[in-house]
Structure formats: structure tokens, C-alpha cells
XYZ file of C-alpha atoms in Angstrom:
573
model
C 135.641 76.739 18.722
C 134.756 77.333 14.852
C 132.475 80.464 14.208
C 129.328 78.974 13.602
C 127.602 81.943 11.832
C 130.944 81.045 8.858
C 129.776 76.991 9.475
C 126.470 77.931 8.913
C 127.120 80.321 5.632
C 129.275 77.406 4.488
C 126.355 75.038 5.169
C 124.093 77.061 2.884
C 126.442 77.782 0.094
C 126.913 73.740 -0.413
C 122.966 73.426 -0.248
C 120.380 75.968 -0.348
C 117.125 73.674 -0.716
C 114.891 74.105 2.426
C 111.655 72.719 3.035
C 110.723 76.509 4.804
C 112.153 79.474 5.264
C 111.040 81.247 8.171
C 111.330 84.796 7.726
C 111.508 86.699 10.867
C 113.204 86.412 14.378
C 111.097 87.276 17.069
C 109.625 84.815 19.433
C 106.909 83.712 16.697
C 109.371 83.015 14.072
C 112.014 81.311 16.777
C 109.012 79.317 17.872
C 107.623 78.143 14.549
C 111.531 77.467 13.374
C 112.363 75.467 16.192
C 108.567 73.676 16.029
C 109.204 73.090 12.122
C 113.179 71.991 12.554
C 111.922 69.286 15.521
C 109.576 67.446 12.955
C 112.483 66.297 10.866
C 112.306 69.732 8.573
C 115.063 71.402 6.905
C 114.210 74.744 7.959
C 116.525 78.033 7.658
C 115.435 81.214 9.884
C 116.323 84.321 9.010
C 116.028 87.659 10.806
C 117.406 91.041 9.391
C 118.438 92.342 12.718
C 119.232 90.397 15.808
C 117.098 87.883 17.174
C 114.523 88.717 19.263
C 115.316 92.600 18.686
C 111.915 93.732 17.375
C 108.241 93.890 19.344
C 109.947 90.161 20.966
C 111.907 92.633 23.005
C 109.396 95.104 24.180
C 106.999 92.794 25.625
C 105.469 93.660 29.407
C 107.187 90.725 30.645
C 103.863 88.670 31.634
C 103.290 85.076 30.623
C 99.400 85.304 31.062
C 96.154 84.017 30.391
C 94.847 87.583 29.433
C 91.994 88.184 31.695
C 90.588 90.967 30.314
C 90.270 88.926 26.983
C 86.895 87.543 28.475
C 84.996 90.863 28.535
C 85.531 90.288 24.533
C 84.310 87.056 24.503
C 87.583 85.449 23.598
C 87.362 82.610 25.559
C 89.318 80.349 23.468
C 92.116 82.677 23.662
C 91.692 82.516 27.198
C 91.596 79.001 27.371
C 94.757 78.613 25.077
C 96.402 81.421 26.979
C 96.089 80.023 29.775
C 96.955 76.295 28.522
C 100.463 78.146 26.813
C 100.815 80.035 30.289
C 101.226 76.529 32.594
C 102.857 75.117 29.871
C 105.968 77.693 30.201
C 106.052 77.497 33.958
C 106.611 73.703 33.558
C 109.081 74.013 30.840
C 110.951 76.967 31.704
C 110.766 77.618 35.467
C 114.270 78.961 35.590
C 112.716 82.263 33.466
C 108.962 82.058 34.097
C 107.700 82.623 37.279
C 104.203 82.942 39.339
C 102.986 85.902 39.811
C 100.259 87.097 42.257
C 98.730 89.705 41.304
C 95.989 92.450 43.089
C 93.330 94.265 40.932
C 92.329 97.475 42.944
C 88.263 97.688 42.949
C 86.509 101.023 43.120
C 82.791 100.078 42.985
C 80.423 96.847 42.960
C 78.548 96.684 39.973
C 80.387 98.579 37.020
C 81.115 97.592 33.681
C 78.840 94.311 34.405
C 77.864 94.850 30.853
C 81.088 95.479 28.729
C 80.929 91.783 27.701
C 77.543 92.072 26.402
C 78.622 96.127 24.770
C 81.605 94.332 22.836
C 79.368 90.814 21.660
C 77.034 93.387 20.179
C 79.387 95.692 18.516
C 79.052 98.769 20.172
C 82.211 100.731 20.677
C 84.030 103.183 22.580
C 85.680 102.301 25.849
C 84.622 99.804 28.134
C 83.122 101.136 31.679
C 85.487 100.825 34.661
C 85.125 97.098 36.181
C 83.645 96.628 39.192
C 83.532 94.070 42.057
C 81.221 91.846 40.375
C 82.176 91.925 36.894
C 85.548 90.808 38.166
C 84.840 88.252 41.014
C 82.630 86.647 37.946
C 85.929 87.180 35.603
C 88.551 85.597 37.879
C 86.268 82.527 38.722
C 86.081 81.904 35.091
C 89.874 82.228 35.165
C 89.935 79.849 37.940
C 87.263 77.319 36.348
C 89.571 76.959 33.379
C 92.308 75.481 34.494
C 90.659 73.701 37.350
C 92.151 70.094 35.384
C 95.634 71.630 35.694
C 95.575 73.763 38.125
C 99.601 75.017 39.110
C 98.862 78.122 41.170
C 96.158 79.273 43.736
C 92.554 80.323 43.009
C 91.742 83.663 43.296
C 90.902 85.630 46.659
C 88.766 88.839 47.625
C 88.877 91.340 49.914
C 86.542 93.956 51.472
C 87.533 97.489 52.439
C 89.066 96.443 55.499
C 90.925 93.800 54.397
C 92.179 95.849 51.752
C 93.319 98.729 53.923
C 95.432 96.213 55.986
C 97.016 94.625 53.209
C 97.433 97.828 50.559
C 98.041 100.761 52.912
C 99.769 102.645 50.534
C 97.081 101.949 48.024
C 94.845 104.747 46.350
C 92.006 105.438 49.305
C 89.617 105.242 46.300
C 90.013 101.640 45.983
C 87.217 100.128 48.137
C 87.832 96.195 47.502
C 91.054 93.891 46.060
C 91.282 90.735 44.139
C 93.890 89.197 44.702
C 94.822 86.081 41.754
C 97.931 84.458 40.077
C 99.373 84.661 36.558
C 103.544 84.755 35.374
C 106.432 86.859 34.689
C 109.209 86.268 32.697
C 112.964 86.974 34.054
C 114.515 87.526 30.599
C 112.579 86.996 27.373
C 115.518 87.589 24.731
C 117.451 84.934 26.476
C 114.793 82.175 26.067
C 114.244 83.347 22.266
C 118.337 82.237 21.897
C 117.720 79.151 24.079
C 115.292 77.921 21.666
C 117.703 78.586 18.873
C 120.243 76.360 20.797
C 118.024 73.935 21.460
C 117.454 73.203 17.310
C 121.124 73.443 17.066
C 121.611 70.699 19.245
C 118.169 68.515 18.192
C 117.755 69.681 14.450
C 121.530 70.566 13.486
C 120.681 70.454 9.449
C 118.351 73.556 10.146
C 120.420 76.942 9.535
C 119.371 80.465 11.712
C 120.979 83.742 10.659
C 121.022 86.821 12.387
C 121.971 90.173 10.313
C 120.851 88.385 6.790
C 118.192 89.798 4.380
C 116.474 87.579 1.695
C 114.950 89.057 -1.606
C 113.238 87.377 -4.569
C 115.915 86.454 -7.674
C 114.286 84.273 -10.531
C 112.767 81.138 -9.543
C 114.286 81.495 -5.746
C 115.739 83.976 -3.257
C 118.950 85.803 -2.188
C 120.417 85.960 1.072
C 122.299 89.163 1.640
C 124.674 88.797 4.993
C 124.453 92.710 6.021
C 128.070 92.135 7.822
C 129.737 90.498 5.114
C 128.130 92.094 2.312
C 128.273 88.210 1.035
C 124.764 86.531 -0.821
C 124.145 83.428 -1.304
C 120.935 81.396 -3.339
C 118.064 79.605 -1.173
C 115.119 77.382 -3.427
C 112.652 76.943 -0.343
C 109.441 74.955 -0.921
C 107.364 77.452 1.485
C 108.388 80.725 2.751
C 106.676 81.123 6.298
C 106.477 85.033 6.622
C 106.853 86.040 10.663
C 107.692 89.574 10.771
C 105.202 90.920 13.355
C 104.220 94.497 12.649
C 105.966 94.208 9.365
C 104.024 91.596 8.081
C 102.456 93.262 5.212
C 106.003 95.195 4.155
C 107.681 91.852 3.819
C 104.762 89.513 2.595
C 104.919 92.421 -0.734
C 108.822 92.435 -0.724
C 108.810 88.438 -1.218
C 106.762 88.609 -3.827
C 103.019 87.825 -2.273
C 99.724 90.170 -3.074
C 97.712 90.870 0.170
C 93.993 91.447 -0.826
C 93.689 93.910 1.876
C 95.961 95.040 5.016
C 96.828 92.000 7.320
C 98.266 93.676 10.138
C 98.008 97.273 11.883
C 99.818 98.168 15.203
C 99.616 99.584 18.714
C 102.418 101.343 20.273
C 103.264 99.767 23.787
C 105.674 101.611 26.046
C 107.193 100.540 29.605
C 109.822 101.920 32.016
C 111.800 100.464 34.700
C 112.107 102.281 38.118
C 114.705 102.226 40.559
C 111.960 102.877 43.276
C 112.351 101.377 46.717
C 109.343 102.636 48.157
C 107.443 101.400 45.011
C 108.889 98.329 45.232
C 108.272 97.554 48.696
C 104.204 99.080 48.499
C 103.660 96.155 45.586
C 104.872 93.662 48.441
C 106.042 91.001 45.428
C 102.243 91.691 43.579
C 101.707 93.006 40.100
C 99.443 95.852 40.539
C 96.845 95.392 37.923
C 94.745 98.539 37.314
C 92.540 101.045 35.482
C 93.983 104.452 34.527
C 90.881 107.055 34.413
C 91.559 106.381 30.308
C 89.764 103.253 30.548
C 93.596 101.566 29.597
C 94.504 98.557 31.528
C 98.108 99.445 33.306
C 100.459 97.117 35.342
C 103.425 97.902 37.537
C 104.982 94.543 39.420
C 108.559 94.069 40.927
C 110.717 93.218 37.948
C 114.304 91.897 39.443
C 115.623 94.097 42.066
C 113.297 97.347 40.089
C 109.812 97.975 39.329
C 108.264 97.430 35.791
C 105.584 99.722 34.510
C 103.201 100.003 31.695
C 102.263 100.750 29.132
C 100.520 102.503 26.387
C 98.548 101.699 23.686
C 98.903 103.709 20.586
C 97.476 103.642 16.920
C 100.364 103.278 14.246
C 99.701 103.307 11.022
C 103.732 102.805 10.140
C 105.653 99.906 11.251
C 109.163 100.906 12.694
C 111.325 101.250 15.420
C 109.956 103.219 18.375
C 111.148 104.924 21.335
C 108.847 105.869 24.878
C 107.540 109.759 23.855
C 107.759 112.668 27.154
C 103.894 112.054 26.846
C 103.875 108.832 27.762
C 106.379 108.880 30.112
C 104.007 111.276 31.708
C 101.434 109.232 31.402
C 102.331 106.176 32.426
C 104.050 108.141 35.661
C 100.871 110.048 36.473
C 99.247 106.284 36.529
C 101.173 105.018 38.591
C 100.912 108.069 40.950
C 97.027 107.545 41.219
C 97.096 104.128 42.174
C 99.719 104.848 45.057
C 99.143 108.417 45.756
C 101.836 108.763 48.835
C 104.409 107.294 47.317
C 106.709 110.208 45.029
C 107.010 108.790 41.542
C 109.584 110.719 39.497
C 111.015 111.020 36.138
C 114.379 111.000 37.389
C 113.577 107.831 38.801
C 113.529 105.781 35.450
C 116.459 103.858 34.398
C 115.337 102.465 31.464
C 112.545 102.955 28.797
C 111.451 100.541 25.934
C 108.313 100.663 23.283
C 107.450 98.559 20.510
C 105.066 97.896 18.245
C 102.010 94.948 18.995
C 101.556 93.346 15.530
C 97.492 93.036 16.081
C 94.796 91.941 13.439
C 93.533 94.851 11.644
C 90.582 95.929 13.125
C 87.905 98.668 12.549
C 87.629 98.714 16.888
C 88.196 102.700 17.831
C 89.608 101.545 21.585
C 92.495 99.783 21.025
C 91.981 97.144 24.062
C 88.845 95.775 22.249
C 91.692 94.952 19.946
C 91.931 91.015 19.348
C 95.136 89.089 20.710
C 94.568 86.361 19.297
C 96.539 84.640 16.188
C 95.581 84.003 12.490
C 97.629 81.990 9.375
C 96.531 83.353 5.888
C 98.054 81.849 2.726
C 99.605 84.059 -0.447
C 99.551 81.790 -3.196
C 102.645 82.119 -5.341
C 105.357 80.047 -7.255
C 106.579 79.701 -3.680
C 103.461 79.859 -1.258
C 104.016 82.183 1.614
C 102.039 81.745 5.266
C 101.475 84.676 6.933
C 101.254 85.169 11.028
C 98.991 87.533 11.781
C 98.828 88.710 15.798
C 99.781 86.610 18.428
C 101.011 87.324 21.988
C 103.903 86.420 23.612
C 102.283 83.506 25.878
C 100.732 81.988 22.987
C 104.054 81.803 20.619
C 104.331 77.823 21.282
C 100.425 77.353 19.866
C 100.458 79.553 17.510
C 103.661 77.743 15.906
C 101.678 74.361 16.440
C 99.471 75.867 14.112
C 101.688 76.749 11.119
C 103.260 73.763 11.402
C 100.349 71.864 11.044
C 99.422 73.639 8.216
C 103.031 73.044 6.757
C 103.312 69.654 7.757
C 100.032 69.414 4.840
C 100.511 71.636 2.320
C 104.120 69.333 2.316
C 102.408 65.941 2.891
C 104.590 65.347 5.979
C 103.727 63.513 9.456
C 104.348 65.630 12.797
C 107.305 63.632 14.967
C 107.031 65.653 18.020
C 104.901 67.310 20.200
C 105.723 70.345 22.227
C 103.318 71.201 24.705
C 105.535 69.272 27.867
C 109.403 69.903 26.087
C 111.190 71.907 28.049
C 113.194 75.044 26.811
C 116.682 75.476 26.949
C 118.234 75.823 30.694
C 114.672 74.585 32.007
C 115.469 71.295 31.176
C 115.937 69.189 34.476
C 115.799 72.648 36.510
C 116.607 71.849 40.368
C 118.095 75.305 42.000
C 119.380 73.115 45.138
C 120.541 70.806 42.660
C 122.274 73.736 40.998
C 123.689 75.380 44.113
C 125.733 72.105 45.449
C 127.518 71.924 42.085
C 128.128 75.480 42.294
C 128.928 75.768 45.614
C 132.331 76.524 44.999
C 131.792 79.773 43.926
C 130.221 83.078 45.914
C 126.471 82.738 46.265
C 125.725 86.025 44.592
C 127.707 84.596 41.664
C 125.959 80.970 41.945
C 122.503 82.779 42.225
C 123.618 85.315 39.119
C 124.332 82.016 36.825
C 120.958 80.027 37.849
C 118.626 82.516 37.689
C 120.150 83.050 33.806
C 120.820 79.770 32.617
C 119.292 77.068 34.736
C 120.610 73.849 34.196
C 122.894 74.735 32.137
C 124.253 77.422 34.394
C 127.544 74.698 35.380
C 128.264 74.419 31.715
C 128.893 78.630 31.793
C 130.907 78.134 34.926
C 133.066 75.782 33.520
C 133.837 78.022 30.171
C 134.954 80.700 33.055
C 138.526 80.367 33.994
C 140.231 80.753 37.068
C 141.995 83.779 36.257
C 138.556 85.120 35.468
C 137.279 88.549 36.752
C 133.926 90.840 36.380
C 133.037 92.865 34.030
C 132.585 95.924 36.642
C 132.318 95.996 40.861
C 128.765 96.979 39.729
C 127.757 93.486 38.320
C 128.250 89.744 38.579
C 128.911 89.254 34.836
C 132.330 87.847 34.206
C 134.604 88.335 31.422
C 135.129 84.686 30.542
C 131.049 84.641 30.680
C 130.650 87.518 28.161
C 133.027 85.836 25.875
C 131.512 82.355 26.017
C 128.014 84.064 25.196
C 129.799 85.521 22.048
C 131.109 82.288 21.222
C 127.667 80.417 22.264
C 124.969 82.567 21.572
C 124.893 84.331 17.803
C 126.415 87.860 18.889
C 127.296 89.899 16.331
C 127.041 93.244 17.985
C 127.820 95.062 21.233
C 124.052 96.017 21.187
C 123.475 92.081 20.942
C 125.321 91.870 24.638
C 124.347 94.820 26.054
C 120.382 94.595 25.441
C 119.189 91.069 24.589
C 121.595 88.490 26.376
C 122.612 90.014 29.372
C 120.191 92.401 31.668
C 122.833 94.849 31.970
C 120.818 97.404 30.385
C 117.236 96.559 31.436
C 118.533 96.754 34.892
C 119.853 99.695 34.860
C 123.641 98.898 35.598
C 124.768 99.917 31.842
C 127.467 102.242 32.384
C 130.840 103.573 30.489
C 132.719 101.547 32.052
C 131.149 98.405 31.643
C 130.582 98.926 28.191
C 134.236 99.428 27.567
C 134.587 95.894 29.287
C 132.116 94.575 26.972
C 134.149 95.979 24.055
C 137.102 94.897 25.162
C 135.604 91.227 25.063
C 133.785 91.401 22.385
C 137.227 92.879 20.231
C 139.212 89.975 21.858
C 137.018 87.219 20.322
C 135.699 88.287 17.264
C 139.257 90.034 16.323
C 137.644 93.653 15.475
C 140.085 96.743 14.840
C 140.096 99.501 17.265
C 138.168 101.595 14.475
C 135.386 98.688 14.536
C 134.663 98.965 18.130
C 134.949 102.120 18.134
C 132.394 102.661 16.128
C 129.956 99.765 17.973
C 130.559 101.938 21.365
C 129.091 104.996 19.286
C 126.617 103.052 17.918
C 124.849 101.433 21.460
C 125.289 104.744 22.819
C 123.356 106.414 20.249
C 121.064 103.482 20.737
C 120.229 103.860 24.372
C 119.990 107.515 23.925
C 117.422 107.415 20.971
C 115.041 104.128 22.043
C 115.599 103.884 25.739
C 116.125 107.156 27.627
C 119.764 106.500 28.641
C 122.325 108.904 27.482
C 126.151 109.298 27.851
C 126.077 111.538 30.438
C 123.829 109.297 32.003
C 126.282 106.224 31.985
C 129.380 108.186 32.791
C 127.120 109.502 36.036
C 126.612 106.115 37.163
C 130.470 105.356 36.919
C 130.776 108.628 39.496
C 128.233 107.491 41.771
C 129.402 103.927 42.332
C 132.888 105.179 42.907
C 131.547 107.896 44.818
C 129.512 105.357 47.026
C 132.602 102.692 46.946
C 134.660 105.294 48.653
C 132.304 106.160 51.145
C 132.239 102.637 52.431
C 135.845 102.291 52.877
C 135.551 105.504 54.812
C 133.261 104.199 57.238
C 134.504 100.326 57.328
């Protein structure tokens, strides 16, 4: 199989004329490339890390209509949210899921007014919600999708009911609503589905990982930061995606921003290895108040328990790690909402933060913070169209919407429409379907490839030879499957495999040893020196210590302790 990233290079040094360049590769710049590229565009995306790497990567893992958007009034973000929301569980059911979810209720008739605080400007944090306030919020939730409707309407329960059901629950929690929104499995990997998808469907659009573009003349440099390698691009629109780096790169490509586009809040999350946890939440998100006023969530996320998150004014765009404080924080939450249940630091197995990329606002509590998404134009020799906000749910509309606006400013007709095409490995998803081709293999390892891939989970079998063996006792990821994800899937780095397309680290599994099996790979097919991936081992390492709480020590103990509990079942089989 050719290296397509040399293909691609090759591709742009016999032509650099695009109609776009997106600049930017997180889920709003994937979207809006892949949106762009299916309307007969010649589009080239370019991201100066790896795709999806940025705030894409950090997300809280819901796909939802953002109830708590109401109390601001934003019901068309609602609406759309919630339009965007049903739209992914149609088109990629093998990531996004339903996901009930219980609000915990402490009294009857606070916060009724928050909505009416925020429409007239007043600030400061909204007052705790009550059972009113909410029942009236979740059947406006309810109400708006009544033409569509994919999950169950919402359901409430007294203090008895609520005692049955939440026994572990905080006693101060008098009532429970209990109503339905969706998670998503593995966000990175739909980010590089979409990417495969224009490959397929678009193949004269170009998207580079690792490259940096800068002004020259009339037209722009690429820089390839492995190669050290440039190359000219004449685009005819530059659409500028870079989240919470908007401004940064809107002034670096030559536009003038009047004022400040974007400012950011800090979001942090860890991931618990947590029976008891996971059990009390009894397959629910637990979606609650911390005595802050802060909205925080904790659901079952795989076979471990998500938590979140902050909320934190930064003035500085960069990368960010989760801070002792709020680790601390977001453990004391969770130990006030289920007060019997020990919640402990040494518990966490993983910890991520990023940066929201919100609309600059003059709001002092950050949750009265817009979601929603903006496009503002920087006139220039080449025009650049700025994205300012968006969510994660919303990343299909909010492309719709710069494409539209390209689609004009080029005097172009849209081809294709979005809303109902279906992502990647969500494309004819049937599990049962799934499981009779693979029935040939172990069901752990059938279950491991569907729940990753979907339909296209036999096509990953089939790259796997039979000679093929895992990566570690600890997981179900193959060799031959970590290869055909280099070949398949734009890695460049061992950080690539480690942290976006695989779950190894997420989950918690990340160890020495498998990381030595994922150099070994990675070595084998992209022909690195010993010295090369040498230096990539030091390099993750440094990574997961820094930004996510796991350090060497850490995965050389978990090497001890699966041996350690290996032995002991021999011993007693």
C-alpha cells in the first residue's frame, strides 16, 4: 500500500490551487472539510498537530441537546442541538449511543426565575434548579422533538420513588428526573472516519496532519513539520477553524480582527476505575449541581466511569493539563452526590482538559456562556471565515453553515445534503449482521472490532492475518490491527495510536508493555531507526505524565499487577 501522506504531498506539489483551505483539524474543521469536499470542492485541510488532538479530544463525551441552554433562552440552539443530536444516533449508531440520564432534585420551586435573571441581563450564578423549573425544562426538551422523536420522554419521581431507585444517592436529593440524551464511544475515531469518508467520496481534496501554512506573497506555504519539506498553495478562501486559537491564527494568515473573537473556558474530566460508582449510576448519567452553581456529570463510560468537569476562565489559548485543584474538585463533587460510596484519587486512571473555544463574552459565570456558533468574515486578498464557538453535537450544522456561505461568496450550487449521510463505520450498521460474519473469531474479539468500526469492522479483520497476535493479554488490540490503522488512518506518531485511534489510554490499559508493542508496530511499518522510536516512547511518556496524570511508574505498575493477578489465577485454576 503507497503512503498516502507522500501521495498526497505529491498531489499538492503538481497543483496547489484550492477552492478552500480549511485551517484546523478538530471536529469543526473535519466537518466543514468533509461538508465543503462533498459539494464537488477542491478543498485541502490542514491541521498542525494530529487530527482531532486539540479541544476535539477533550470533549465530555455527550452528544446532547444542551438542556440547560434553555434557562438562557437559547432555544434555537436547543432546537438545532437537539436536531444534530438524532441526527448522529441515526448516522453513527456504532459510536453514539442513548443515554438516560437522572437529574437529582433538592427542592420544588428554585431557580424558577434564572430564565427570566439571564433575558434581563443580570449576572452572577444562576439559583439551584428546582422541581418545577426542571419538569417545565425537560417537557420543553420533550416538545421539541415530538416530530422525530428516537428516545423516551422524560419521567419524574417523588421521594419515594427516588429512594428505591437511587439508594446510594445523596439523602438531600428529595425528587429525580429521569430523561434521555447520547454518549459517544470514541470521538477521535469518528473525526478520522470522516476524513476517510472524503477520501473515498471527494479523492481530489488533500488533508494533512503535522503541516503548518504561513502567508508568502500572493499565496501560502505549507511547512510539513516531519519532513521539514514546503510546498506553495493559491486558495480562493481560507476557512480559519482553529477553536480556541482562532484569533492567533486568523492574525498569523494575514486577517485584522476588529476586536477579540474568541475567549476560553478550561474543561477538565477524569476517568475512574470505580466499581461501586459504576454500579450506583445503574447505566444513567448522573446530571447534577455542585454547591458552585456548576453543572457536573459522571455516567458509565465503557467498562469505567466518566466525570466532569470544570469550567475555567483562560485568557491564553494552549495546551492544558487537569490541576490537583480540580481534581479535588471534581472528586469532592462527585462525593456529595453519592456520599457512601469512597471516591479516591488513587482511583483515576486517566485525566484530560481542554480548552472550550466560546464567543467572547462580558458574562462573569461562565455557564451563562453561549454555545452556540458564529461565521465572521476578514476581508483580505484572500478572504478568511472565521468559526467562532460551536459544540461538539452541533459540528455537522455549523459546517452547513460555512459552506453555505462558501458555496456564495464562490457562486457555487450545494450537491449534497448531510443531515441523513451516515459517517464512516455507521454506514449500513447491523451488530447481528456483524457478528455472523465475524463469527469465526472469539466474541470478545468480534465485540472489540464492532463496537470500533461498525460496518467496516470485517474489512479490519480481514487486514489481520492468521499468524496474528495481541498487542498485550491486557487488551483485544491485535498487531496486524495496529498496523493496518497506521497504514489506514493518517498516523504519524505513537501518541497518534496510543490517544486518538485506539482507547488504550482513555481506558486505562496503557502500560510499558503495550507501548513497546505499539512501537514495535509502528517501527515495522513506517521503517523508523531504533533512535526514532526511541525517542517517540520518551515522548508519549512525557505526554501522559504532563496532560493526563499517568506516569512511568504508573504504567510499569500496571505491567506488575496484571502479571501479578495472571499468576494468581493459574494458582487457583
Amino acid at each position: 500500500m503507497p503512503d498516502q501522506r507522500k501521495t498526497d504531498w505529491q498531489a499538492l506539489a503538481q497543483d496547489g490551487a484550492f477552492d478552500v483551505v480549511v485551517v484546523g483539524g478538530g471536529v469543526n474543521g473535519i466537518g466543514t472539510y468533509r461538508e465543503l469536499a462533498l459539494q464537488g470542492l477542491r478543498v485541502l485541510l490542514v491541521e498542525r498537530g494530529d487530527f482531532a488532538s486539540g479541544c476535539s479530544a477533550a470533549p465530555s463525551r455527550m452528544i446532547h441537546g444542551g438542556l440547560r441552554y434553555l434557562e438562557n433562552g437559547e432555544f434555537d440552539l436547543v432546537r438545532e442541538s437537539l436536531q444534530e443530536r438524532d441526527a448522529l444516533l441515526r448516522n453513527a449508531p456504532h459510536m453514539v449511543r442513548p443515554l438516560p440520564t437522572l437529574i437529582p432534585i433538592a427542592s420544588v420551586f428554585s431557580g424558577l426565575f434564572n430564565s427570566a435573571a439571564s433575558f434581563l441581563g443580570v449576572g452572577g450564578k444562576p439559583k439551584p434548579r428546582g422541581a418545577v423549573p426542571i419538569r417545565l425544562g425537560l417537557a420543553l426538551y420533550d416538545w421539541l422533538t415530538r416530530h422525530r422523536r428516537l428516545m423516551p420522554q422524560h419521567s419524574f419521581s417523588g421521594p419515594a420513588g427516588t429512594r428505591a431507585m437511587w439508594p446510594e444517592l445523596t439523602p438531600k436529593a428529595r425528587f429525580s428526573a429521569i430523561y434521555h440524551d447520547a454518549w459517544i464511544g470514541y470521538p477521535e475515531r469518528l473525526c478520522i472516519e470522516m476524513l476517510r469518508d472524503v477520501a473515498r467520496d471527494a479523492p481530489g481534496s488533500v488533508a494533512l496532519n503535522y503541516v503548518e501554512i504561513t502567508p508568502e506573497g500572493a499565496g501560502f506555504t505549507l511547512r510539513d513539520a516531519l519532513t521539514g519539506a514546503c510546498l506553495p498553495v493559491q486558495p480562493k478562501l481560507i476557512v480559519n477553524a482553529t477553536g480556541a486559537w482562532l484569533d492567533e491564527t486568523a492574525r498569523s494568515l494575514g486577517g485584522l480582527p476588529q476586536a477579540r473573537m474568541v475567549e476560553g473556558t478550561k474543561g477538565s474530566h477524569l476517568i475512574l476505575d470505580n466499581p461501586a460508582l459504576f454500579a450506583a449510576l445503574r447505566g444513567h448519567m448522573a446530571y447534577f449541581e455542585n454547591e458552585d452553581g456548576r453543572v457536573c456529570i459522571v455516567f458509565p463510560f465503557h467498562d469505567r466511569v466518566l466525570a466532569g468537569s470544570t469550567d475555567i476562565r483562560v485568557t491564553t489559548p494552549g495546551r492544558v493539563a487537569c490541576e490537583v485543584e480540580e481534581r479535588d474538585y471534581i472528586l469532592g463533587a462527585l462525593q456529595g452526590i453519592f456520599p457512601e460510596i469512597p471516591v479516591r484519587a488513587d482511583q483515576i486512571v486517566f485525566s484530560y482538559s481542554g480548552i472550550r473555544p466560546l464567543p467572547q463574552s462580558d458574562q462573569d459565570f461562565t455557564g451563562r456562556i453561549s454555545r452556540g456558533h458564529d461565521l465572521r468574515e476578514l476581508p483580505g486578498a484572500v478572504p478568511q471565515l472565521c468559526m467562532i464557538g460551536g459544540k461538539w453535537t452541533t459540528f455537522r450544522a455549523f459546517a452547513e453553515q460555512v459552506t453555505d456561505a462558501v458555496l456564495t461568496h464562490l457562486g457555487r450550487a450545494r450537491r449534497v445534503e448531510t443531515l441523513t449521510r451516515a459517517i464512516g463505520g455507521g454506514a449500513g450498521f447491523d451488530a447481528g449482521a456483524l457478528r455472523a460474519e465475524l463469527s469465526h473469531l472469539p466474541p470478545a474479539r468480534a465485540d472489540h472490532l464492532i463496537s470500533r468500526y461498525g460496518s467496516v469492522a470485517g474489512t479490519v479483520a480481514r487486514a489481520c492475518t492468521a499468524d496474528d497476535r495481541p498487542l498485550s493479554p491486557a487488551t483485544a488490540y491485535s498487531r496486524d490491527e495496529i498496523a493496518h490503522l497506521i497504514r489506514s488512518e493518517y498516523v504519524q506518531h505513537l501518541s497518534d495510536l496510543a490517544l486518538r485511534r485506539t482507547d488504550l489510554a482513555i481506558s486505562g490499559l496503557l502500560s510499558a508493555e503495550i507501548i513497546a508493542s505499539l512501537a514495535e508496530v509502528l517501527a515495522e511499518v513506517r521503517s523508523l531507526t531504533e533512535a526514532q522510536i526511541t525517542q517517540q516512547i520518551s515522548e508519549l511518556e512525557q505526554e501522559l505524565a504532563r496532560f493526563h496524570g499517568v506516569s512511568a511508574v504508573t504504567l510499569t505498575t500496571r505491567d506488575t499487577q496484571r502479571r501479578a493477578q495472571c499468576g494468581s489465577v493459574r494458582k487457583h485454576a
